[in-house]
mmCIF file of C-alpha atoms in Angstrom:
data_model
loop_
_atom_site.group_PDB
_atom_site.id
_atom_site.type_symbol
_atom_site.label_atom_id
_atom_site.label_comp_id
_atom_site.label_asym_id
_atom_site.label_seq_id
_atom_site.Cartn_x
_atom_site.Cartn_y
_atom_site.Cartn_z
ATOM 1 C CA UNK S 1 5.104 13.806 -10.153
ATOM 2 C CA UNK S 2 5.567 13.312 -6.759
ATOM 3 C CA UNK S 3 1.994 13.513 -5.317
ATOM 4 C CA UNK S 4 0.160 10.505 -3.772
ATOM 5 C CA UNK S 5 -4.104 9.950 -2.447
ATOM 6 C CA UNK S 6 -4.610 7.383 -0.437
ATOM 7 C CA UNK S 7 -8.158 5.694 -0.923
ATOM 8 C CA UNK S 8 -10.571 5.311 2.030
ATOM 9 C CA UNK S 9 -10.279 1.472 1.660
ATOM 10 C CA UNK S 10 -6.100 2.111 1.751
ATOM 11 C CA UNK S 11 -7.081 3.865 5.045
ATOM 12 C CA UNK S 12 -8.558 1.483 6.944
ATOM 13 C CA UNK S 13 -6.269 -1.298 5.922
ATOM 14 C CA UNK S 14 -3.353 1.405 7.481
ATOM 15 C CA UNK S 15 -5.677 1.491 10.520
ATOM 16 C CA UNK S 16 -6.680 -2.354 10.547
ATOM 17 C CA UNK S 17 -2.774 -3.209 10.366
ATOM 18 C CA UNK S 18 -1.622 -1.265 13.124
ATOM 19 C CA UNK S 19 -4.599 -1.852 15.305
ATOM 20 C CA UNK S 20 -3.616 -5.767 14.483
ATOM 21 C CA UNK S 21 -0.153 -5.603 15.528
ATOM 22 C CA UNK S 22 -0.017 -2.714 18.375
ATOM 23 C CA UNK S 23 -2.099 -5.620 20.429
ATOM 24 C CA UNK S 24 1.174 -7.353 20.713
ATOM 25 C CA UNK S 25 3.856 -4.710 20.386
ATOM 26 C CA UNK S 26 2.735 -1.175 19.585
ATOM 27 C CA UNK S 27 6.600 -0.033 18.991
ATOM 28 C CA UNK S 28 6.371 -2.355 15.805
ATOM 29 C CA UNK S 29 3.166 -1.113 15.055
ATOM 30 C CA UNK S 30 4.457 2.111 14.402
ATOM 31 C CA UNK S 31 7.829 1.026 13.022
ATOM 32 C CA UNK S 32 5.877 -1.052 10.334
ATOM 33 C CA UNK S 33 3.453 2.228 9.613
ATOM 34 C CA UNK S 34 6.389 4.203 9.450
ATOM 35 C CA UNK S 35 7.891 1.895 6.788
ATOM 36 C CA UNK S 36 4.687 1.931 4.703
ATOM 37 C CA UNK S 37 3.881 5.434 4.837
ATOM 38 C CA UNK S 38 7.701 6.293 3.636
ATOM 39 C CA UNK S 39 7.164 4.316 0.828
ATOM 40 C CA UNK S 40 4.481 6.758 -0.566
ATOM 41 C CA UNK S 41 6.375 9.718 -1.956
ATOM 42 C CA UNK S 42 8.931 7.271 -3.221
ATOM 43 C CA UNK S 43 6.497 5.470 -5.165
ATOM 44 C CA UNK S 44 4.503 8.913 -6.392
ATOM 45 C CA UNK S 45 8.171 10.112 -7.539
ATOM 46 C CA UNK S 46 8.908 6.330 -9.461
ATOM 47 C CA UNK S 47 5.325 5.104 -10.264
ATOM 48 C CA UNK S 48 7.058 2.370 -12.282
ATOM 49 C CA UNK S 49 8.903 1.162 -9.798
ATOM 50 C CA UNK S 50 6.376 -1.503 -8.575
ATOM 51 C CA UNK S 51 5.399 -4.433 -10.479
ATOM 52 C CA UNK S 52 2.471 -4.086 -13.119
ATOM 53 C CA UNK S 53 -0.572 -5.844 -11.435
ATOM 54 C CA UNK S 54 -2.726 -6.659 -14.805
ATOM 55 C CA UNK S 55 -3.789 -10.179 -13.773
ATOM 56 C CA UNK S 56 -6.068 -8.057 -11.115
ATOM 57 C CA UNK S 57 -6.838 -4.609 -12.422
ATOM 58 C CA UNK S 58 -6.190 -3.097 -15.453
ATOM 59 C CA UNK S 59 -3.525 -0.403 -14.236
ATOM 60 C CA UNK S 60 -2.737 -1.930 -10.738
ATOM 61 C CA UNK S 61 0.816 -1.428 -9.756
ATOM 62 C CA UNK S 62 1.823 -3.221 -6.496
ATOM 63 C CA UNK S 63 5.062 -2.702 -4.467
ATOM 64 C CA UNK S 64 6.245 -5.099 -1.522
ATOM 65 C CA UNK S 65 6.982 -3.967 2.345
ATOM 66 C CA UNK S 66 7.305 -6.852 3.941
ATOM 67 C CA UNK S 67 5.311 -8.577 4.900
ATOM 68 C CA UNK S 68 2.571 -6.164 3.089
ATOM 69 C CA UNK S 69 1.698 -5.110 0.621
ATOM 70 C CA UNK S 70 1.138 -1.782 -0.924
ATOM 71 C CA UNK S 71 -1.325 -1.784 -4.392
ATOM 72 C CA UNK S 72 -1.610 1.415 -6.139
ATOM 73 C CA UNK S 73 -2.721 2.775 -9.667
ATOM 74 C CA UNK S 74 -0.758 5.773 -11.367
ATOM 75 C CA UNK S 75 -3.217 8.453 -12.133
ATOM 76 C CA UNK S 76 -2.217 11.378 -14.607
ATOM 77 C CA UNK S 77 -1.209 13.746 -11.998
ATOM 78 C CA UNK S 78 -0.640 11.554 -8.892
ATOM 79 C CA UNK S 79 -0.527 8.014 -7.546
ATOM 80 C CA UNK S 80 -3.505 6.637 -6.079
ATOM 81 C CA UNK S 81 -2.800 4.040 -2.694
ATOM 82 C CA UNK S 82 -5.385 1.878 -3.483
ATOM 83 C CA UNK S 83 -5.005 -0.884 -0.432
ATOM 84 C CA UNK S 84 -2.599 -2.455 1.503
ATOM 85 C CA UNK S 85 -2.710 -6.298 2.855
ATOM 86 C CA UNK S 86 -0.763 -8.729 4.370
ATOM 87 C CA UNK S 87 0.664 -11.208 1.817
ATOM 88 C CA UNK S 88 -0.932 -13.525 2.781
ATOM 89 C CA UNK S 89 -4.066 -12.577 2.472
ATOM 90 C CA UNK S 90 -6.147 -13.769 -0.553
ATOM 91 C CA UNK S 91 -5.272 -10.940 -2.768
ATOM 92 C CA UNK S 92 -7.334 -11.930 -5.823
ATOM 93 C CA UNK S 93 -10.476 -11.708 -4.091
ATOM 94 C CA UNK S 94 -9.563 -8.138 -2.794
ATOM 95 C CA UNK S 95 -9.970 -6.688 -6.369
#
């Protein structure tokens, strides 16, 4: 498997990030986007590579790029992004 959906939600967080830090620098913006968004076929190739996420949904798999984070559930035939936040944002109350 090596196909990935990213979620509407997942979206906007993309979007909210670089909006966020382009105000300061938009070269980092897109260097941190970048970063993210290459992590997305990885993850879709090794859905077990990020850490079982139980504690907030039942088949939540979560894997860092710092300083976010990217949550995702793998789906029979694909992973599914499901959000991505800033670490330290409250995640429990995200889910």
């Amino acid at each position: 498997m090596n196909r990935f959906k990213i979620s509407r939600q997942a979206d906007r967080d993309l979007e909210d990030m670089w909006v966020y830090l382009a105000q300061n620098d938009s070269l980092t913006a897109d260097l941190l986007l970048a970063k993210v968004l290459d992590k997305f076929p990885m993850l879709a190739q090794f859905p077990e590579m990020g850490r079982s996420r139980k504690e907030l949904s039942e088949e939540l798999r979560s894997f860092p790029v710092k300083p976010y984070i990217i949550f995702y559930k793998n789906m029979e035939t694909h992973i599914e992004i499901v959000r991505i936040l800033h670490h330290s944002r409250d995640i429990e109350n995200q889910f």
